[in-house]
PDB file of C-alpha atoms and ligand atoms in Angstrom:
ATOM      1  CA  MET A   1      89.682  83.838  96.607  1.00 74.00           C
ATOM      2  CA  LYS A   2      89.341  85.135  93.035  1.00 79.00           C
ATOM      3  CA  ALA A   3      85.584  84.623  93.401  1.00 88.00           C
ATOM      4  CA  LEU A   4      85.705  86.671  96.608  1.00 92.00           C
ATOM      5  CA  GLU A   5      87.604  89.434  94.898  1.00 90.00           C
ATOM      6  CA  THR A   6      85.111  89.696  92.009  1.00 93.00           C
ATOM      7  CA  LYS A   7      82.274  90.274  94.520  1.00 95.00           C
ATOM      8  CA  ILE A   8      83.915  93.619  95.496  1.00 97.00           C
ATOM      9  CA  LEU A   9      82.639  96.654  93.729  1.00 96.00           C
ATOM     10  CA  LYS A  10      85.845  98.434  92.692  1.00 94.00           C
ATOM     11  CA  ASN A  11      84.124 101.765  92.443  1.00 94.00           C
ATOM     12  CA  LYS A  12      82.880 101.561  95.979  1.00 96.00           C
ATOM     13  CA  VAL A  13      85.940 100.645  97.970  1.00 98.00           C
ATOM     14  CA  PRO A  14      86.765 102.791 100.989  1.00 98.00           C
ATOM     15  CA  ASN A  15      89.189 105.570 100.083  1.00 98.00           C
ATOM     16  CA  HIS A  16      91.028 105.390 103.409  1.00 98.00           C
ATOM     17  CA  VAL A  17      91.443 102.139 105.415  1.00 99.00           C
ATOM     18  CA  ALA A  18      93.024 102.221 108.843  1.00 99.00           C
ATOM     19  CA  ILE A  19      94.039  99.090 110.793  1.00 99.00           C
ATOM     20  CA  ILE A  20      94.848  98.451 114.418  1.00 99.00           C
ATOM     21  CA  MET A  21      97.065  95.416 113.906  1.00 98.00           C
ATOM     22  CA  ASP A  22      96.535  93.542 117.163  1.00 98.00           C
ATOM     23  CA  GLY A  23      97.150  90.009 118.495  1.00 98.00           C
ATOM     24  CA  ASN A  24     100.775  89.164 117.626  1.00 98.00           C
ATOM     25  CA  GLY A  25     101.639  88.255 121.193  1.00 98.00           C
ATOM     26  CA  ARG A  26      98.617  85.955 121.671  1.00 98.00           C
ATOM     27  CA  TRP A  27      99.279  84.349 118.312  1.00 98.00           C
ATOM     28  CA  ALA A  28     102.884  83.491 119.383  1.00 98.00           C
ATOM     29  CA  LYS A  29     101.652  82.299 122.771  1.00 98.00           C
ATOM     30  CA  LEU A  30      99.257  79.829 121.134  1.00 98.00           C
ATOM     31  CA  LYS A  31     102.325  78.354 119.400  1.00 98.00           C
ATOM     32  CA  ASN A  32     104.386  78.394 122.577  1.00 98.00           C
ATOM     33  CA  LYS A  33     106.776  80.928 121.091  1.00 98.00           C
ATOM     34  CA  PRO A  34     108.036  84.216 122.428  1.00 97.00           C
ATOM     35  CA  ARG A  35     105.944  87.372 121.658  1.00 97.00           C
ATOM     36  CA  VAL A  36     108.506  88.649 119.143  1.00 97.00           C
ATOM     37  CA  PHE A  37     107.836  85.616 116.951  1.00 98.00           C
ATOM     38  CA  GLY A  38     104.329  86.962 116.566  1.00 98.00           C
ATOM     39  CA  HIS A  39     105.654  90.336 115.539  1.00 98.00           C
ATOM     40  CA  LYS A  40     107.955  88.765 112.921  1.00 98.00           C
ATOM     41  CA  ASN A  41     104.996  86.911 111.430  1.00 98.00           C
ATOM     42  CA  GLY A  42     102.888  90.022 111.599  1.00 98.00           C
ATOM     43  CA  VAL A  43     105.086  91.523 108.903  1.00 98.00           C
ATOM     44  CA  ASN A  44     103.802  89.032 106.369  1.00 98.00           C
ATOM     45  CA  SER A  45     100.266  90.212 107.086  1.00 98.00           C
ATOM     46  CA  VAL A  46     101.347  93.771 106.534  1.00 98.00           C
ATOM     47  CA  ARG A  47     102.667  92.737 103.085  1.00 98.00           C
ATOM     48  CA  GLU A  48      99.461  90.848 102.146  1.00 98.00           C
ATOM     49  CA  THR A  49      97.301  93.747 103.297  1.00 98.00           C
ATOM     50  CA  ILE A  50      99.303  96.265 101.210  1.00 98.00           C
ATOM     51  CA  GLU A  51      99.060  93.985  98.190  1.00 98.00           C
ATOM     52  CA  GLY A  52      95.293  93.524  98.727  1.00 98.00           C
ATOM     53  CA  CYS A  53      94.718  97.301  98.948  1.00 98.00           C
ATOM     54  CA  ARG A  54      96.731  97.809  95.690  1.00 98.00           C
ATOM     55  CA  GLU A  55      94.627  95.210  93.890  1.00 97.00           C
ATOM     56  CA  LEU A  56      91.371  96.814  95.023  1.00 97.00           C
ATOM     57  CA  GLY A  57      92.532 100.368  94.156  1.00 98.00           C
ATOM     58  CA  ILE A  58      92.330 101.605  97.758  1.00 98.00           C
ATOM     59  CA  LYS A  59      94.200 104.912  97.878  1.00 98.00           C
ATOM     60  CA  TYR A  60      95.140 105.316 101.591  1.00 99.00           C
ATOM     61  CA  LEU A  61      96.151 102.636 104.090  1.00 99.00           C
ATOM     62  CA  THR A  62      97.120 103.624 107.628  1.00 99.00           C
ATOM     63  CA  LEU A  63      98.661 101.035 109.919  1.00 98.00           C
ATOM     64  CA  TYR A  64      98.949 101.380 113.717  1.00 98.00           C
ATOM     65  CA  ALA A  65     102.412  99.885 114.221  1.00 98.00           C
ATOM     66  CA  PHE A  66     103.506 101.368 117.567  1.00 98.00           C
ATOM     67  CA  SER A  67     101.568 103.497 120.045  1.00 98.00           C
ATOM     68  CA  THR A  68     102.820 106.043 122.551  1.00 98.00           C
ATOM     69  CA  GLU A  69     101.739 103.577 125.217  1.00 98.00           C
ATOM     70  CA  ASN A  70     103.704 100.724 123.688  1.00 98.00           C
ATOM     71  CA  TRP A  71     106.937 102.338 124.994  1.00 98.00           C
ATOM     72  CA  ASN A  72     105.931 100.858 128.356  1.00 98.00           C
ATOM     73  CA  ARG A  73     106.386  97.286 127.144  1.00 98.00           C
ATOM     74  CA  PRO A  74     109.396  95.188 128.132  1.00 97.00           C
ATOM     75  CA  LYS A  75     112.688  96.705 126.861  1.00 97.00           C
ATOM     76  CA  LEU A  76     113.596  93.713 124.745  1.00 95.00           C
ATOM     77  CA  GLU A  77     110.214  93.672 122.962  1.00 97.00           C
ATOM     78  CA  VAL A  78     110.519  97.367 122.179  1.00 98.00           C
ATOM     79  CA  LYS A  79     113.999  96.870 120.856  1.00 97.00           C
ATOM     80  CA  THR A  80     112.948  93.933 118.647  1.00 97.00           C
ATOM     81  CA  LEU A  81     110.010  95.911 117.282  1.00 98.00           C
ATOM     82  CA  MET A  82     112.336  98.738 116.313  1.00 98.00           C
ATOM     83  CA  SER A  83     114.833  96.502 114.578  1.00 97.00           C
ATOM     84  CA  LEU A  84     112.016  94.716 112.852  1.00 98.00           C
ATOM     85  CA  LEU A  85     110.867  98.084 111.570  1.00 98.00           C
ATOM     86  CA  VAL A  86     114.389  98.812 110.186  1.00 98.00           C
ATOM     87  CA  SER A  87     114.845  95.444 108.568  1.00 98.00           C
ATOM     88  CA  SER A  88     111.375  95.488 106.981  1.00 98.00           C
ATOM     89  CA  LEU A  89     111.844  98.930 105.508  1.00 98.00           C
ATOM     90  CA  LYS A  90     115.169  97.733 104.028  1.00 97.00           C
ATOM     91  CA  LYS A  91     113.486  94.634 102.552  1.00 97.00           C
ATOM     92  CA  GLU A  92     110.359  96.329 101.259  1.00 97.00           C
ATOM     93  CA  LEU A  93     111.740  99.441  99.640  1.00 98.00           C
ATOM     94  CA  LYS A  94     112.082  97.765  96.250  1.00 98.00           C
ATOM     95  CA  SER A  95     108.533  96.499  96.275  1.00 98.00           C
ATOM     96  CA  LEU A  96     107.174  99.868  97.418  1.00 98.00           C
ATOM     97  CA  LEU A  97     108.920 101.491  94.358  1.00 98.00           C
ATOM     98  CA  GLU A  98     107.716  98.774  91.976  1.00 98.00           C
ATOM     99  CA  ASN A  99     104.158  99.123  93.134  1.00 98.00           C
ATOM    100  CA  ASN A 100     104.007 102.922  93.058  1.00 98.00           C
ATOM    101  CA  ILE A 101     103.514 103.139  96.884  1.00 98.00           C
ATOM    102  CA  LYS A 102     104.319 106.268  98.803  1.00 98.00           C
ATOM    103  CA  LEU A 103     105.376 105.869 102.471  1.00 98.00           C
ATOM    104  CA  ILE A 104     104.681 108.452 105.120  1.00 98.00           C
ATOM    105  CA  THR A 105     104.512 108.369 108.957  1.00 98.00           C
ATOM    106  CA  ILE A 106     102.505 109.896 111.654  1.00 98.00           C
ATOM    107  CA  GLY A 107     103.565 110.138 115.301  1.00 98.00           C
ATOM    108  CA  ASN A 108     106.485 111.344 117.340  1.00 96.00           C
ATOM    109  CA  LEU A 109     109.427 110.234 115.133  1.00 96.00           C
ATOM    110  CA  ASN A 110     111.891 111.908 117.461  1.00 97.00           C
ATOM    111  CA  ASP A 111     111.225 109.185 119.985  1.00 97.00           C
ATOM    112  CA  LEU A 112     112.458 106.466 117.583  1.00 98.00           C
ATOM    113  CA  PRO A 113     116.052 105.160 117.627  1.00 98.00           C
ATOM    114  CA  LYS A 114     118.349 106.899 115.147  1.00 98.00           C
ATOM    115  CA  SER A 115     118.638 103.799 112.886  1.00 97.00           C
ATOM    116  CA  ALA A 116     114.829 103.696 112.447  1.00 98.00           C
ATOM    117  CA  ARG A 117     114.699 107.454 111.719  1.00 98.00           C
ATOM    118  CA  LYS A 118     117.403 107.178 109.138  1.00 98.00           C
ATOM    119  CA  GLU A 119     115.795 104.256 107.358  1.00 98.00           C
ATOM    120  CA  LEU A 120     112.387 105.971 107.387  1.00 98.00           C
ATOM    121  CA  THR A 121     113.784 109.222 106.068  1.00 98.00           C
ATOM    122  CA  GLU A 122     115.377 107.336 103.167  1.00 98.00           C
ATOM    123  CA  VAL A 123     112.235 105.351 102.213  1.00 98.00           C
ATOM    124  CA  ILE A 124     109.998 108.441 102.583  1.00 98.00           C
ATOM    125  CA  GLU A 125     112.274 110.410 100.320  1.00 98.00           C
ATOM    126  CA  LYS A 126     112.613 107.675  97.661  1.00 98.00           C
ATOM    127  CA  THR A 127     108.884 107.020  97.441  1.00 98.00           C
ATOM    128  CA  LYS A 128     107.639 110.538  97.739  1.00 98.00           C
ATOM    129  CA  ASN A 129     106.521 110.847  94.069  1.00 98.00           C
ATOM    130  CA  ASN A 130     104.525 107.611  94.090  1.00 98.00           C
ATOM    131  CA  THR A 131     100.876 107.955  93.550  1.00 98.00           C
ATOM    132  CA  ALA A 132      98.927 104.637  93.623  1.00 98.00           C
ATOM    133  CA  LEU A 133      98.679 104.085  97.332  1.00 98.00           C
ATOM    134  CA  THR A 134      99.771 106.203 100.334  1.00 98.00           C
ATOM    135  CA  LEU A 135     100.906 103.912 103.093  1.00 98.00           C
ATOM    136  CA  THR A 136     100.965 105.617 106.454  1.00 98.00           C
ATOM    137  CA  LEU A 137     102.794 104.042 109.424  1.00 98.00           C
ATOM    138  CA  ALA A 138     101.669 105.266 112.812  1.00 98.00           C
ATOM    139  CA  LEU A 139     104.838 105.115 114.895  1.00 98.00           C
ATOM    140  CA  SER A 140     105.100 106.320 118.456  1.00 98.00           C
ATOM    141  CA  TYR A 141     101.623 107.557 117.696  1.00 98.00           C
ATOM    142  CA  GLY A 142      98.985 108.590 120.189  1.00 98.00           C
ATOM    143  CA  SER A 143      95.842 110.471 119.254  1.00 98.00           C
ATOM    144  CA  ARG A 144      95.795 112.523 122.510  1.00 98.00           C
ATOM    145  CA  ASP A 145      99.473 113.468 122.013  1.00 98.00           C
ATOM    146  CA  GLU A 146      98.518 114.533 118.479  1.00 98.00           C
ATOM    147  CA  ILE A 147      95.638 116.677 119.675  1.00 98.00           C
ATOM    148  CA  VAL A 148      97.827 118.274 122.398  1.00 98.00           C
ATOM    149  CA  ASN A 149     100.361 119.232 119.650  1.00 98.00           C
ATOM    150  CA  VAL A 150      97.608 120.670 117.499  1.00 98.00           C
ATOM    151  CA  ILE A 151      96.450 122.911 120.326  1.00 98.00           C
ATOM    152  CA  LYS A 152      99.985 124.037 121.048  1.00 98.00           C
ATOM    153  CA  ASN A 153     100.672 124.906 117.398  1.00 98.00           C
ATOM    154  CA  ILE A 154      97.385 126.757 116.916  1.00 98.00           C
ATOM    155  CA  SER A 155      97.881 128.670 120.158  1.00 98.00           C
ATOM    156  CA  LYS A 156     101.325 129.744 119.033  1.00 98.00           C
ATOM    157  CA  LYS A 157      99.834 131.160 115.817  1.00 98.00           C
ATOM    158  CA  VAL A 158      97.135 132.934 117.732  1.00 98.00           C
ATOM    159  CA  VAL A 159      99.644 134.452 120.141  1.00 98.00           C
ATOM    160  CA  ASN A 160     101.842 135.559 117.217  1.00 98.00           C
ATOM    161  CA  ASN A 161      98.845 137.089 115.491  1.00 98.00           C
ATOM    162  CA  GLU A 162      99.172 134.760 112.512  1.00 98.00           C
ATOM    163  CA  LEU A 163      95.728 133.412 113.187  1.00 98.00           C
ATOM    164  CA  GLN A 164      92.551 134.880 114.755  1.00 98.00           C
ATOM    165  CA  ILE A 165      90.544 132.804 117.253  1.00 98.00           C
ATOM    166  CA  GLU A 166      87.369 133.339 115.114  1.00 98.00           C
ATOM    167  CA  GLU A 167      89.176 131.679 112.198  1.00 98.00           C
ATOM    168  CA  ILE A 168      89.641 128.380 113.995  1.00 98.00           C
ATOM    169  CA  ASN A 169      87.413 125.706 112.467  1.00 98.00           C
ATOM    170  CA  GLU A 170      87.450 122.037 111.678  1.00 98.00           C
ATOM    171  CA  ASN A 171      89.564 122.665 108.602  1.00 98.00           C
ATOM    172  CA  ILE A 172      92.250 124.501 110.570  1.00 98.00           C
ATOM    173  CA  ILE A 173      92.378 121.708 113.067  1.00 98.00           C
ATOM    174  CA  ASN A 174      92.672 119.020 110.333  1.00 98.00           C
ATOM    175  CA  ASN A 175      95.535 121.053 108.770  1.00 98.00           C
ATOM    176  CA  HIS A 176      97.515 120.823 112.051  1.00 98.00           C
ATOM    177  CA  LEU A 177      97.093 117.124 112.737  1.00 98.00           C
ATOM    178  CA  TYR A 178      99.849 114.689 111.808  1.00 98.00           C
ATOM    179  CA  THR A 179      97.405 113.448 109.242  1.00 98.00           C
ATOM    180  CA  PHE A 180      97.041 116.858 107.555  1.00 98.00           C
ATOM    181  CA  SER A 181      97.663 115.358 104.132  1.00 98.00           C
ATOM    182  CA  LEU A 182      95.196 112.467 104.490  1.00 98.00           C
ATOM    183  CA  PRO A 183      91.436 112.244 103.988  1.00 98.00           C
ATOM    184  CA  ASP A 184      89.167 111.116 106.850  1.00 97.00           C
ATOM    185  CA  VAL A 185      89.216 107.390 107.630  1.00 98.00           C
ATOM    186  CA  ASP A 186      86.365 105.531 105.958  1.00 98.00           C
ATOM    187  CA  PHE A 187      86.996 102.121 107.419  1.00 99.00           C
ATOM    188  CA  LEU A 188      88.707 101.053 110.614  1.00 99.00           C
ATOM    189  CA  ILE A 189      89.638  97.466 111.157  1.00 99.00           C
ATOM    190  CA  ARG A 190      90.865  96.000 114.423  1.00 99.00           C
ATOM    191  CA  THR A 191      92.047  92.410 114.679  1.00 99.00           C
ATOM    192  CA  SER A 192      92.288  90.064 117.675  1.00 98.00           C
ATOM    193  CA  GLY A 193      88.865  90.505 119.106  1.00 98.00           C
ATOM    194  CA  GLU A 194      89.472  93.561 121.234  1.00 98.00           C
ATOM    195  CA  LYS A 195      86.769  96.115 120.767  1.00 98.00           C
ATOM    196  CA  ARG A 196      88.546  99.336 121.548  1.00 98.00           C
ATOM    197  CA  ILE A 197      90.325 102.255 119.829  1.00 98.00           C
ATOM    198  CA  SER A 198      93.479 102.399 121.965  1.00 98.00           C
ATOM    199  CA  ASN A 199      94.258 106.037 121.268  1.00 98.00           C
ATOM    200  CA  PHE A 200      94.257 105.719 117.461  1.00 98.00           C
ATOM    201  CA  LEU A 201      93.031 108.562 115.198  1.00 98.00           C
ATOM    202  CA  LEU A 202      90.263 109.748 117.507  1.00 98.00           C
ATOM    203  CA  TRP A 203      89.435 112.846 115.440  1.00 98.00           C
ATOM    204  CA  GLN A 204      89.875 111.168 112.065  1.00 98.00           C
ATOM    205  CA  ILE A 205      87.465 108.255 112.679  1.00 98.00           C
ATOM    206  CA  ALA A 206      84.559 110.485 113.585  1.00 98.00           C
ATOM    207  CA  TYR A 207      82.446 108.908 110.825  1.00 98.00           C
ATOM    208  CA  ALA A 208      84.462 105.756 109.974  1.00 98.00           C
ATOM    209  CA  GLU A 209      82.768 102.374 109.770  1.00 98.00           C
ATOM    210  CA  LEU A 210      84.210 100.098 112.470  1.00 98.00           C
ATOM    211  CA  TYR A 211      85.063  96.467 111.913  1.00 98.00           C
ATOM    212  CA  PHE A 212      86.197  94.033 114.589  1.00 98.00           C
ATOM    213  CA  THR A 213      87.408  90.568 113.806  1.00 98.00           C
ATOM    214  CA  ASN A 214      88.662  87.811 116.084  1.00 98.00           C
ATOM    215  CA  THR A 215      91.441  86.915 113.697  1.00 98.00           C
ATOM    216  CA  LEU A 216      94.853  87.539 115.202  1.00 99.00           C
ATOM    217  CA  TRP A 217      97.020  89.858 113.148  1.00 99.00           C
ATOM    218  CA  PRO A 218      99.601  87.247 111.900  1.00 98.00           C
ATOM    219  CA  ASP A 219      96.606  85.249 110.500  1.00 98.00           C
ATOM    220  CA  PHE A 220      95.113  88.248 108.722  1.00 98.00           C
ATOM    221  CA  LYS A 221      95.509  87.541 105.018  1.00 98.00           C
ATOM    222  CA  LYS A 222      94.250  89.012 101.759  1.00 97.00           C
ATOM    223  CA  GLU A 223      91.079  86.943 102.021  1.00 97.00           C
ATOM    224  CA  ASN A 224      90.365  88.492 105.431  1.00 98.00           C
ATOM    225  CA  LEU A 225      90.779  91.959 103.985  1.00 98.00           C
ATOM    226  CA  PHE A 226      88.526  91.196 101.129  1.00 98.00           C
ATOM    227  CA  ASN A 227      85.831  89.860 103.439  1.00 98.00           C
ATOM    228  CA  ALA A 228      86.107  93.011 105.571  1.00 98.00           C
ATOM    229  CA  ILE A 229      85.743  95.251 102.486  1.00 98.00           C
ATOM    230  CA  LEU A 230      82.701  93.233 101.388  1.00 98.00           C
ATOM    231  CA  GLU A 231      81.099  93.964 104.738  1.00 98.00           C
ATOM    232  CA  TYR A 232      81.950  97.632 104.378  1.00 98.00           C
ATOM    233  CA  GLN A 233      80.159  97.698 101.042  1.00 98.00           C
ATOM    234  CA  ASN A 234      77.018  96.413 102.737  1.00 97.00           C
ATOM    235  CA  ARG A 235      76.912  99.160 105.284  1.00 97.00           C
ATOM    236  CA  GLU A 236      74.871 102.370 104.748  1.00 96.00           C
ATOM    237  CA  ARG A 237      76.798 105.445 105.698  1.00 96.00           C
ATOM    238  CA  ARG A 238      74.276 108.041 106.555  1.00 96.00           C
ATOM    239  CA  PHE A 239      76.343 110.899 108.009  1.00 96.00           C
ATOM    240  CA  GLY A 240      73.400 112.082 110.145  1.00 96.00           C
ATOM    241  CA  LYS A 241      70.915 111.943 107.253  1.00 95.00           C
ATOM    242  CA  THR A 242      67.991 109.582 106.868  1.00 97.00           C
ATOM    243  CA  SER A 243      68.132 106.397 104.906  1.00 96.00           C
ATOM    244  CA  GLU A 244      65.599 107.789 102.434  1.00 95.00           C
ATOM    245  CA  GLN A 245      67.868 110.733 101.711  1.00 94.00           C
ATOM    246  CA  ILE A 246      70.825 108.509 101.152  1.00 93.00           C
ATOM    247  CA  GLU A 247      68.862 106.320  98.736  1.00 92.00           C
ATOM    248  CA  LYS A 248      67.911 109.379  96.704  1.00 92.00           C
ATOM    249  CA  ILE A 249      71.564 110.484  96.424  1.00 85.00           C
ATOM    250  CA  ASN A 250      72.473 106.983  95.155  1.00 82.00           C
ATOM    251  CA  GLU A 251      69.738 106.843  92.545  1.00 82.00           C
TER     252      GLU A 251
HETATM  253  C1  IPE B 301     100.075  94.128 118.154  1.00 55.87           C
HETATM  254  O1  IPE B 301     100.095  92.928 118.818  1.00 55.87           O
HETATM  255  C2  IPE B 301     101.436  94.706 117.865  1.00 55.87           C
HETATM  256  C3  IPE B 301     101.787  95.842 118.628  1.00 55.87           C
HETATM  257  C4  IPE B 301     101.026  96.453 119.494  1.00 55.87           C
HETATM  258  C5  IPE B 301     103.085  96.420 118.427  1.00 55.87           C
HETATM  259  P1  IPE B 301     100.329  92.794 120.347  1.00 55.87           P
HETATM  260  O2  IPE B 301     101.718  92.701 120.610  1.00 55.87           O
HETATM  261  O3  IPE B 301      99.580  93.818 121.065  1.00 55.87           O
HETATM  262  O4  IPE B 301      99.659  91.371 120.659  1.00 55.87           O
HETATM  263  P2  IPE B 301      98.702  90.957 121.868  1.00 55.87           P
HETATM  264  O5  IPE B 301      97.622  91.978 121.931  1.00 55.87           O
HETATM  265  O6  IPE B 301      99.554  90.978 123.106  1.00 55.87           O
HETATM  266  O7  IPE B 301      98.266  89.595 121.525  1.00 55.87           O
HETATM  267  C1  IPE B 302      97.289  99.012 119.869  1.00 55.87           C
HETATM  268  O1  IPE B 302      97.521  97.719 120.337  1.00 55.87           O
HETATM  269  C2  IPE B 302      98.553  99.547 119.345  1.00 55.87           C
HETATM  270  C3  IPE B 302      99.021  98.922 118.070  1.00 55.87           C
HETATM  271  C4  IPE B 302      98.358  98.042 117.414  1.00 55.87           C
HETATM  272  C5  IPE B 302     100.274  99.408 117.600  1.00 55.87           C
HETATM  273  P1  IPE B 302      97.812  97.397 121.874  1.00 55.87           P
HETATM  274  O2  IPE B 302      97.895  95.892 122.007  1.00 55.87           O
HETATM  275  O3  IPE B 302      98.893  98.182 122.357  1.00 55.87           O
HETATM  276  O4  IPE B 302      96.429  97.916 122.572  1.00 55.87           O
HETATM  277  P2  IPE B 302      95.842  97.783 123.991  1.00 55.87           P
HETATM  278  O5  IPE B 302      96.797  98.390 124.938  1.00 55.87           O
HETATM  279  O6  IPE B 302      95.687  96.316 124.274  1.00 55.87           O
HETATM  280  O7  IPE B 302      94.557  98.470 123.988  1.00 55.87           O
HETATM  281 MG1   MG B 303      97.701  93.998 121.801  1.00 55.87          MG
END
């Protein structure tokens, strides 16, 4: 494990890692347990991943915790996920403070139960001056919903003459997304073997490197994260240029 970590070039870690944490239900099913048992164990993987990111010096970690579509799951599962959110926030606040981690959220927070909103507001406020890692929880988040909101808000400004149509550019759009304070995603990880995006950060992953692993989320540990980062460091990000051009820049 230590050996694995030393292989990682600390000056070349992705600035922003985003994760679609998938496979909790299947993990539980394999153990003949109810789905919520998988969610409970998934929390340990969240902790390990945050720790791993801190150790590597990754500055932004964004976790897909609950999608707009997940509201359609059985009532009891939704309820358990929400109470798990509240209890985890309560438990982890101390460690977030000790480790200089700032918590923010993206998504439609108004949809969340009051208890969750209250806990989130408190943790966000208490960690707002932290600087080592920005941990973003995507809660009741859907990328299409986000884009609809962007269009509404920009349109309002145009109608009110606060913004001219000619002024609309990629920057303006970025500034109206839930993720306005975050840089583009460099590395997107999805666990559980599914190879899809499921309405996550469609605009923000335009040039992200994608990584799919069969590991189910509750089994995803620091070692898995480190292996993923090692693969990232072996990729060549060309951003439309040629390999020769990129090699020149890196010389
Ligand atoms: C991811 O695991 C957690 C959430 C979407 C909240 P799943 O609950 O989707 O697990 P699978 O995909 O059914 O195994
Ligand atoms: C995506 O996982 C959402 C989260 C991880 C929170 P899902 O399990 O809901 O995705 P689909 O519906 O199988 O694509
Ligand atoms: Mg799933």
